[in-house]
PDB file of C-alpha atoms in Angstrom:
ATOM      1  CA  MET H   1       0.000   0.000   0.000  1.00  0.00           C
ATOM      2  CA  PHE H   2       2.797   2.430   0.867  1.00  0.00           C
ATOM      3  CA  ALA H   3       4.434   1.775  -2.502  1.00  0.00           C
ATOM      4  CA  ILE H   4       1.153   2.530  -4.310  1.00  0.00           C
ATOM      5  CA  LEU H   5       0.688   5.839  -2.442  1.00  0.00           C
ATOM      6  CA  THR H   6       4.281   6.815  -3.194  1.00  0.00           C
ATOM      7  CA  ALA H   7       3.749   6.151  -6.911  1.00  0.00           C
ATOM      8  CA  LEU H   8       0.552   8.227  -6.938  1.00  0.00           C
ATOM      9  CA  LEU H   9       2.269  11.173  -5.236  1.00  0.00           C
ATOM     10  CA  ALA H  10       5.146  11.013  -7.711  1.00  0.00           C
ATOM     11  CA  ALA H  11       2.730  11.032 -10.661  1.00  0.00           C
ATOM     12  CA  THR H  12       0.892  14.038  -9.207  1.00  0.00           C
ATOM     13  CA  ALA H  13       4.147  15.952  -8.837  1.00  0.00           C
ATOM     14  CA  LEU H  14       4.994  15.316 -12.493  1.00  0.00           C
ATOM     15  CA  ALA H  15       1.574  16.535 -13.627  1.00  0.00           C
ATOM     16  CA  PHE H  16       1.734  19.696 -11.497  1.00  0.00           C
ATOM     17  CA  PRO H  17       4.827  21.774 -12.357  1.00  0.00           C
ATOM     18  CA  ALA H  18       6.714  23.353  -9.488  1.00  0.00           C
ATOM     19  CA  GLU H  19       6.330  26.851 -10.900  1.00  0.00           C
ATOM     20  CA  VAL H  20       2.528  26.482 -10.844  1.00  0.00           C
ATOM     21  CA  ALA H  21       2.614  25.190  -7.272  1.00  0.00           C
ATOM     22  CA  ARG H  22       4.630  28.249  -6.287  1.00  0.00           C
ATOM     23  CA  GLY H  23       2.223  30.569  -8.092  1.00  0.00           C
ATOM     24  CA  GLU H  24       4.931  31.806 -10.455  1.00  0.00           C
ATOM     25  CA  ARG H  25       4.596  32.737 -14.091  1.00  0.00           C
ATOM     26  CA  GLY H  26       6.764  33.855 -16.934  1.00  0.00           C
ATOM     27  CA  HIS H  27       7.038  37.320 -18.390  1.00  0.00           C
ATOM     28  CA  GLY H  28       5.817  36.419 -21.869  1.00  0.00           C
ATOM     29  CA  HIS H  29       2.915  38.275 -23.443  1.00  0.00           C
ATOM     30  CA  GLY H  30       0.912  35.264 -24.608  1.00  0.00           C
ATOM     31  CA  HIS H  31      -2.700  34.725 -23.565  1.00  0.00           C
ATOM     32  CA  ARG H  32      -3.092  33.758 -19.925  1.00  0.00           C
ATOM     33  CA  PRO H  33      -6.457  32.610 -18.544  1.00  0.00           C
ATOM     34  CA  THR H  34      -7.821  34.046 -15.329  1.00  0.00           C
ATOM     35  CA  PRO H  35      -9.146  32.413 -12.154  1.00  0.00           C
ATOM     36  CA  THR H  36     -12.644  31.625 -11.009  1.00  0.00           C
ATOM     37  CA  ILE H  37     -14.214  34.667  -9.347  1.00  0.00           C
ATOM     38  CA  SER H  38     -16.884  34.722  -6.675  1.00  0.00           C
ATOM     39  CA  ALA H  39     -19.200  37.549  -7.721  1.00  0.00           C
ATOM     40  CA  GLY H  40     -22.028  39.270  -5.917  1.00  0.00           C
ATOM     41  CA  PRO H  41     -22.712  42.182  -3.575  1.00  0.00           C
ATOM     42  CA  PRO H  42     -19.844  43.502  -1.449  1.00  0.00           C
ATOM     43  CA  PRO H  43     -19.424  41.607   1.817  1.00  0.00           C
ATOM     44  CA  SER H  44     -19.312  43.187   5.257  1.00  0.00           C
ATOM     45  CA  THR H  45     -15.935  41.549   5.751  1.00  0.00           C
ATOM     46  CA  PHE H  46     -13.343  40.762   3.121  1.00  0.00           C
ATOM     47  CA  PRO H  47     -11.405  37.598   2.359  1.00  0.00           C
ATOM     48  CA  THR H  48      -7.774  37.656   3.356  1.00  0.00           C
ATOM     49  CA  SER H  49      -5.443  38.248   0.424  1.00  0.00           C
ATOM     50  CA  SER H  50      -2.985  35.541  -0.452  1.00  0.00           C
ATOM     51  CA  PRO H  51       0.483  36.233   0.913  1.00  0.00           C
ATOM     52  CA  GLY H  52       3.069  37.639  -1.461  1.00  0.00           C
ATOM     53  CA  VAL H  53       6.575  39.003  -1.469  1.00  0.00           C
ATOM     54  CA  PRO H  54       6.548  42.815  -1.187  1.00  0.00           C
ATOM     55  CA  TYR H  55       8.223  44.735  -3.985  1.00  0.00           C
ATOM     56  CA  THR H  56      11.873  45.638  -3.524  1.00  0.00           C
ATOM     57  CA  SER H  57      14.562  46.699  -5.966  1.00  0.00           C
ATOM     58  CA  THR H  58      15.603  43.052  -6.336  1.00  0.00           C
ATOM     59  CA  SER H  59      12.361  41.154  -5.707  1.00  0.00           C
ATOM     60  CA  VAL H  60       9.051  41.657  -7.528  1.00  0.00           C
ATOM     61  CA  TRP H  61       5.894  39.892  -6.395  1.00  0.00           C
ATOM     62  CA  MET H  62       3.943  38.553  -9.346  1.00  0.00           C
ATOM     63  CA  PRO H  63       0.258  37.638  -9.213  1.00  0.00           C
ATOM     64  CA  PRO H  64      -0.070  33.834  -9.172  1.00  0.00           C
ATOM     65  CA  GLN H  65      -0.514  32.146 -12.526  1.00  0.00           C
ATOM     66  CA  PRO H  66      -4.260  31.647 -12.983  1.00  0.00           C
ATOM     67  CA  THR H  67      -5.562  28.197 -13.774  1.00  0.00           C
ATOM     68  CA  GLU H  68      -9.226  28.775 -14.688  1.00  0.00           C
ATOM     69  CA  TYR H  69     -11.414  31.352 -16.400  1.00  0.00           C
ATOM     70  CA  PRO H  70     -13.555  33.408 -14.013  1.00  0.00           C
ATOM     71  CA  GLN H  71     -17.310  33.134 -13.984  1.00  0.00           C
ATOM     72  CA  HIS H  72     -19.025  35.226 -16.671  1.00  0.00           C
ATOM     73  CA  TYR H  73     -15.750  35.847 -18.521  1.00  0.00           C
ATOM     74  CA  GLY H  74     -15.875  35.747 -22.321  1.00  0.00           C
ATOM     75  CA  ASP H  75     -17.001  37.953 -25.178  1.00  0.00           C
ATOM     76  CA  PHE H  76     -18.439  41.373 -24.382  1.00  0.00           C
ATOM     77  CA  GLU H  77     -21.885  40.413 -25.670  1.00  0.00           C
ATOM     78  CA  SER H  78     -22.391  37.806 -22.955  1.00  0.00           C
ATOM     79  CA  THR H  79     -20.394  39.178 -20.037  1.00  0.00           C
ATOM     80  CA  PRO H  80     -22.273  41.075 -17.290  1.00  0.00           C
ATOM     81  CA  VAL H  81     -21.570  44.559 -16.026  1.00  0.00           C
ATOM     82  CA  TRP H  82     -19.082  44.743 -13.176  1.00  0.00           C
ATOM     83  CA  ILE H  83     -18.903  47.289 -10.378  1.00  0.00           C
ATOM     84  CA  PHE H  84     -15.422  47.475  -8.827  1.00  0.00           C
ATOM     85  CA  TYR H  85     -15.238  48.269  -5.116  1.00  0.00           C
ATOM     86  CA  PRO H  86     -11.753  49.038  -3.750  1.00  0.00           C
ATOM     87  CA  HIS H  87     -10.852  46.788  -0.821  1.00  0.00           C
ATOM     88  CA  GLY H  88     -12.443  48.317   2.265  1.00  0.00           C
ATOM     89  CA  ALA H  89     -14.227  50.983   0.234  1.00  0.00           C
ATOM     90  CA  PRO H  90     -17.633  49.224   0.102  1.00  0.00           C
ATOM     91  CA  LEU H  91     -17.896  50.110   3.773  1.00  0.00           C
ATOM     92  CA  TYR H  92     -17.663  53.728   2.602  1.00  0.00           C
ATOM     93  CA  ASN H  93     -19.812  53.198  -0.531  1.00  0.00           C
ATOM     94  CA  MET H  94     -16.949  53.898  -2.958  1.00  0.00           C
ATOM     95  CA  CYS H  95     -16.602  52.571  -6.522  1.00  0.00           C
ATOM     96  CA  VAL H  96     -14.103  52.799  -9.381  1.00  0.00           C
ATOM     97  CA  GLU H  97     -15.296  55.339 -11.963  1.00  0.00           C
ATOM     98  CA  ALA H  98     -14.195  56.612 -15.383  1.00  0.00           C
ATOM     99  CA  LYS H  99     -14.866  60.341 -15.212  1.00  0.00           C
ATOM    100  CA  GLY H 100     -17.070  61.726 -17.959  1.00  0.00           C
ATOM    101  CA  CYS H 101     -17.601  58.296 -19.494  1.00  0.00           C
ATOM    102  CA  GLY H 102     -20.508  56.079 -20.292  1.00  0.00           C
ATOM    103  CA  ARG H 103     -22.908  55.201 -23.043  1.00  0.00           C
ATOM    104  CA  GLY H 104     -23.460  58.169 -25.354  1.00  0.00           C
ATOM    105  CA  ARG H 105     -20.340  59.993 -24.117  1.00  0.00           C
ATOM    106  CA  LYS H 106     -16.956  60.113 -25.794  1.00  0.00           C
ATOM    107  CA  GLY H 107     -14.906  60.025 -22.604  1.00  0.00           C
ATOM    108  CA  ARG H 108     -11.517  59.773 -24.337  1.00  0.00           C
ATOM    109  CA  ASN H 109      -8.630  60.408 -21.931  1.00  0.00           C
ATOM    110  CA  GLY H 110     -11.094  60.134 -19.062  1.00  0.00           C
ATOM    111  CA  LYS H 111      -9.485  59.855 -15.652  1.00  0.00           C
ATOM    112  CA  VAL H 112     -10.097  56.717 -13.609  1.00  0.00           C
ATOM    113  CA  VAL H 113     -10.844  57.517  -9.961  1.00  0.00           C
ATOM    114  CA  ILE H 114     -12.761  56.268  -6.953  1.00  0.00           C
ATOM    115  CA  ALA H 115     -16.089  57.980  -6.352  1.00  0.00           C
ATOM    116  CA  SER H 116     -19.299  57.572  -4.385  1.00  0.00           C
ATOM    117  CA  CYS H 117     -21.242  54.615  -5.775  1.00  0.00           C
ATOM    118  CA  ASN H 118     -24.249  55.708  -7.814  1.00  0.00           C
ATOM    119  CA  SER H 119     -24.535  53.070 -10.608  1.00  0.00           C
ATOM    120  CA  SER H 120     -23.749  55.770 -13.180  1.00  0.00           C
ATOM    121  CA  PRO H 121     -22.494  54.607 -16.608  1.00  0.00           C
ATOM    122  CA  GLY H 122     -18.911  55.517 -15.728  1.00  0.00           C
ATOM    123  CA  GLN H 123     -18.986  53.036 -12.838  1.00  0.00           C
ATOM    124  CA  GLN H 124     -20.125  50.117 -14.995  1.00  0.00           C
ATOM    125  CA  TRP H 125     -17.367  47.937 -16.460  1.00  0.00           C
ATOM    126  CA  ALA H 126     -17.193  44.861 -18.678  1.00  0.00           C
ATOM    127  CA  TYR H 127     -14.320  42.355 -18.685  1.00  0.00           C
ATOM    128  CA  GLY H 128     -13.975  40.183 -21.763  1.00  0.00           C
ATOM    129  CA  ILE H 129     -11.878  39.068 -24.705  1.00  0.00           C
ATOM    130  CA  GLN H 130     -11.344  41.365 -27.684  1.00  0.00           C
ATOM    131  CA  SER H 131      -7.756  41.830 -28.842  1.00  0.00           C
ATOM    132  CA  GLY H 132      -6.767  40.244 -25.532  1.00  0.00           C
ATOM    133  CA  PRO H 133      -8.394  40.499 -22.092  1.00  0.00           C
ATOM    134  CA  GLN H 134      -9.773  44.035 -21.816  1.00  0.00           C
ATOM    135  CA  ILE H 135     -11.701  46.035 -19.241  1.00  0.00           C
ATOM    136  CA  LYS H 136     -14.187  48.371 -20.923  1.00  0.00           C
ATOM    137  CA  VAL H 137     -16.631  50.991 -19.756  1.00  0.00           C
ATOM    138  CA  ALA H 138     -19.796  48.946 -20.331  1.00  0.00           C
ATOM    139  CA  GLY H 139     -21.618  49.658 -23.581  1.00  0.00           C
ATOM    140  CA  THR H 140     -18.754  51.726 -25.024  1.00  0.00           C
ATOM    141  CA  ASP H 141     -15.552  51.239 -26.985  1.00  0.00           C
ATOM    142  CA  LEU H 142     -13.491  52.765 -24.162  1.00  0.00           C
ATOM    143  CA  CYS H 143     -10.842  50.576 -22.515  1.00  0.00           C
ATOM    144  CA  LEU H 144      -8.910  50.863 -19.273  1.00  0.00           C
ATOM    145  CA  ASP H 145      -5.486  52.018 -20.480  1.00  0.00           C
ATOM    146  CA  ALA H 146      -2.091  52.133 -18.761  1.00  0.00           C
ATOM    147  CA  GLY H 147      -0.658  54.524 -21.355  1.00  0.00           C
ATOM    148  CA  HIS H 148       2.410  54.341 -23.559  1.00  0.00           C
ATOM    149  CA  ASN H 149       5.557  53.071 -21.859  1.00  0.00           C
ATOM    150  CA  PRO H 150       3.829  52.620 -18.471  1.00  0.00           C
ATOM    151  CA  ARG H 151       5.867  52.923 -15.308  1.00  0.00           C
ATOM    152  CA  SER H 152       5.283  53.153 -11.578  1.00  0.00           C
ATOM    153  CA  GLY H 153       3.122  56.211 -10.916  1.00  0.00           C
ATOM    154  CA  SER H 154       1.540  56.303 -14.397  1.00  0.00           C
ATOM    155  CA  LYS H 155      -2.089  57.396 -14.106  1.00  0.00           C
ATOM    156  CA  LEU H 156      -4.788  55.095 -15.431  1.00  0.00           C
ATOM    157  CA  ARG H 157      -7.335  56.446 -17.890  1.00  0.00           C
ATOM    158  CA  VAL H 158      -9.762  55.215 -20.514  1.00  0.00           C
ATOM    159  CA  GLU H 159      -8.973  55.426 -24.228  1.00  0.00           C
ATOM    160  CA  ARG H 160     -10.562  54.167 -27.408  1.00  0.00           C
ATOM    161  CA  CYS H 161      -9.950  50.427 -27.538  1.00  0.00           C
ATOM    162  CA  ASN H 162      -7.069  49.763 -29.923  1.00  0.00           C
ATOM    163  CA  GLY H 163      -5.807  46.282 -29.050  1.00  0.00           C
ATOM    164  CA  SER H 164      -2.531  47.497 -27.541  1.00  0.00           C
ATOM    165  CA  ALA H 165      -0.829  45.651 -24.692  1.00  0.00           C
ATOM    166  CA  SER H 166      -1.403  48.655 -22.418  1.00  0.00           C
ATOM    167  CA  GLN H 167      -5.139  47.859 -22.609  1.00  0.00           C
ATOM    168  CA  ASN H 168      -4.747  44.188 -21.701  1.00  0.00           C
ATOM    169  CA  TRP H 169      -5.295  43.243 -18.072  1.00  0.00           C
ATOM    170  CA  TYR H 170      -4.837  39.946 -16.271  1.00  0.00           C
ATOM    171  CA  VAL H 171      -6.820  39.190 -13.138  1.00  0.00           C
ATOM    172  CA  ALA H 172      -5.194  37.402 -10.208  1.00  0.00           C
ATOM    173  CA  ASN H 173      -6.580  36.205  -6.873  1.00  0.00           C
ATOM    174  CA  THR H 174     -10.102  35.034  -6.081  1.00  0.00           C
ATOM    175  CA  GLY H 175     -12.843  37.050  -4.426  1.00  0.00           C
ATOM    176  CA  LEU H 176     -10.604  40.115  -4.504  1.00  0.00           C
ATOM    177  CA  TRP H 177      -9.249  41.058  -7.931  1.00  0.00           C
ATOM    178  CA  ILE H 178      -5.714  42.271  -8.604  1.00  0.00           C
ATOM    179  CA  LEU H 179      -5.437  43.902 -12.045  1.00  0.00           C
ATOM    180  CA  ASN H 180      -2.047  43.278 -13.636  1.00  0.00           C
ATOM    181  CA  ASP H 181      -1.131  45.362 -16.712  1.00  0.00           C
ATOM    182  CA  ARG H 182       0.198  43.272 -19.616  1.00  0.00           C
ATOM    183  CA  GLU H 183       2.388  46.062 -21.046  1.00  0.00           C
ATOM    184  CA  SER H 184       4.477  46.408 -17.881  1.00  0.00           C
ATOM    185  CA  ASP H 185       3.872  42.860 -16.557  1.00  0.00           C
ATOM    186  CA  TYR H 186       4.931  43.665 -12.962  1.00  0.00           C
ATOM    187  CA  LEU H 187       2.741  46.752 -12.369  1.00  0.00           C
ATOM    188  CA  CYS H 188      -0.814  46.647 -11.008  1.00  0.00           C
ATOM    189  CA  ALA H 189      -3.743  49.032 -10.728  1.00  0.00           C
ATOM    190  CA  ASP H 190      -3.348  50.871  -7.417  1.00  0.00           C
ATOM    191  CA  ILE H 191      -5.236  53.577  -5.508  1.00  0.00           C
ATOM    192  CA  THR H 192      -2.865  56.536  -5.326  1.00  0.00           C
ATOM    193  CA  GLY H 193      -1.561  57.062  -1.808  1.00  0.00           C
ATOM    194  CA  GLY H 194      -4.083  54.586  -0.408  1.00  0.00           C
ATOM    195  CA  SER H 195      -6.606  57.415  -0.072  1.00  0.00           C
ATOM    196  CA  ARG H 196     -10.320  56.607  -0.030  1.00  0.00           C
ATOM    197  CA  ASP H 197     -11.274  60.227  -0.725  1.00  0.00           C
ATOM    198  CA  PRO H 198     -13.622  60.757  -3.702  1.00  0.00           C
ATOM    199  CA  GLY H 199     -11.697  61.779  -6.801  1.00  0.00           C
ATOM    200  CA  THR H 200      -8.511  59.899  -5.878  1.00  0.00           C
ATOM    201  CA  GLY H 201      -6.983  58.573  -9.090  1.00  0.00           C
ATOM    202  CA  LEU H 202      -5.831  55.066  -9.933  1.00  0.00           C
ATOM    203  CA  GLN H 203      -2.205  54.581 -10.901  1.00  0.00           C
ATOM    204  CA  LEU H 204       0.242  51.803 -11.727  1.00  0.00           C
ATOM    205  CA  TYR H 205       2.431  50.578  -8.904  1.00  0.00           C
ATOM    206  CA  PRO H 206       4.643  47.503  -8.396  1.00  0.00           C
ATOM    207  CA  CYS H 207       2.417  44.517  -7.652  1.00  0.00           C
ATOM    208  CA  ALA H 208       2.321  43.380  -4.020  1.00  0.00           C
ATOM    209  CA  GLY H 209      -0.019  40.573  -3.047  1.00  0.00           C
ATOM    210  CA  ASN H 210      -0.691  41.994   0.431  1.00  0.00           C
ATOM    211  CA  ASN H 211      -1.333  45.594  -0.712  1.00  0.00           C
ATOM    212  CA  ALA H 212      -5.000  46.458  -0.065  1.00  0.00           C
ATOM    213  CA  ASN H 213      -4.672  49.439  -2.434  1.00  0.00           C
ATOM    214  CA  GLN H 214      -4.432  46.925  -5.303  1.00  0.00           C
ATOM    215  CA  GLN H 215      -7.377  44.729  -4.305  1.00  0.00           C
ATOM    216  CA  PHE H 216     -10.840  45.231  -5.788  1.00  0.00           C
ATOM    217  CA  TYR H 217     -14.033  43.386  -4.951  1.00  0.00           C
ATOM    218  CA  PRO H 218     -16.231  42.803  -8.029  1.00  0.00           C
ATOM    219  CA  GLY H 219     -19.998  42.836  -7.914  1.00  0.00           C
ATOM    220  CA  PHE H 220     -22.063  42.469 -11.079  1.00  0.00           C
ATOM    221  CA  CYS H 221     -25.467  42.935 -12.676  1.00  0.00           C
ATOM    222  CA  TRP H 222     -26.652  41.372 -15.923  1.00  0.00           C
ATOM    223  CA  ASP H 223     -28.690  43.989 -17.758  1.00  0.00           C
ATOM    224  CA  HIS H 224     -26.251  46.906 -18.256  1.00  0.00           C
ATOM    225  CA  THR H 225     -28.463  49.153 -16.110  1.00  0.00           C
ATOM    226  CA  CYS H 226     -27.209  47.980 -12.718  1.00  0.00           C
ATOM    227  CA  ILE H 227     -30.520  48.706 -11.021  1.00  0.00           C
ATOM    228  CA  GLY H 228     -30.037  47.714  -7.430  1.00  0.00           C
ATOM    229  CA  ALA H 229     -26.278  47.227  -7.817  1.00  0.00           C
TER     230      ALA H 229
END
């Protein structure tokens, strides 16, 4: 019996690469799937983020390599509308918003900030596949954009979707989302200065798995009106 168990464990180890077990991933720009997400209204308490290695000049924490697609992730015709609540901010009724954006508005170069939740069009987002994994203002052709040659401190905005790597985002973690920019690979969406004040912008900052400023809780509604969201 012991010999049989040993053989089974050895076979499992061969089928499960060490880099996946460690949550590592490469720096290539090929398509990477995203993990299963638990969606719904914001909870009164939040799940604990997975531990990570804080960013230093010699060590960069990378979001773990996802193994599954999230629920409701696919083309933009079938994906629901998402409302992104910064970690802790649902307690203060705060949401991520593209200023001056929404259906019927141009919104190019719109700033991305946190604002009081009101289910306005600028607070409704869609995450799907079109020229890579993109995050759009729902019902528009405006994509979350990290800008040309993104670096730490670059401000996030929305631009016309153009298929560039700066508009591709990979989601890591479950329950709480960490948005990792494909163009930079090691930078994540981050609330500037950790402020929860309305109007605070989102920026890029080195990814850190235990940084609450980079964690967003997604809630969703199906009909692109978000009534009751």
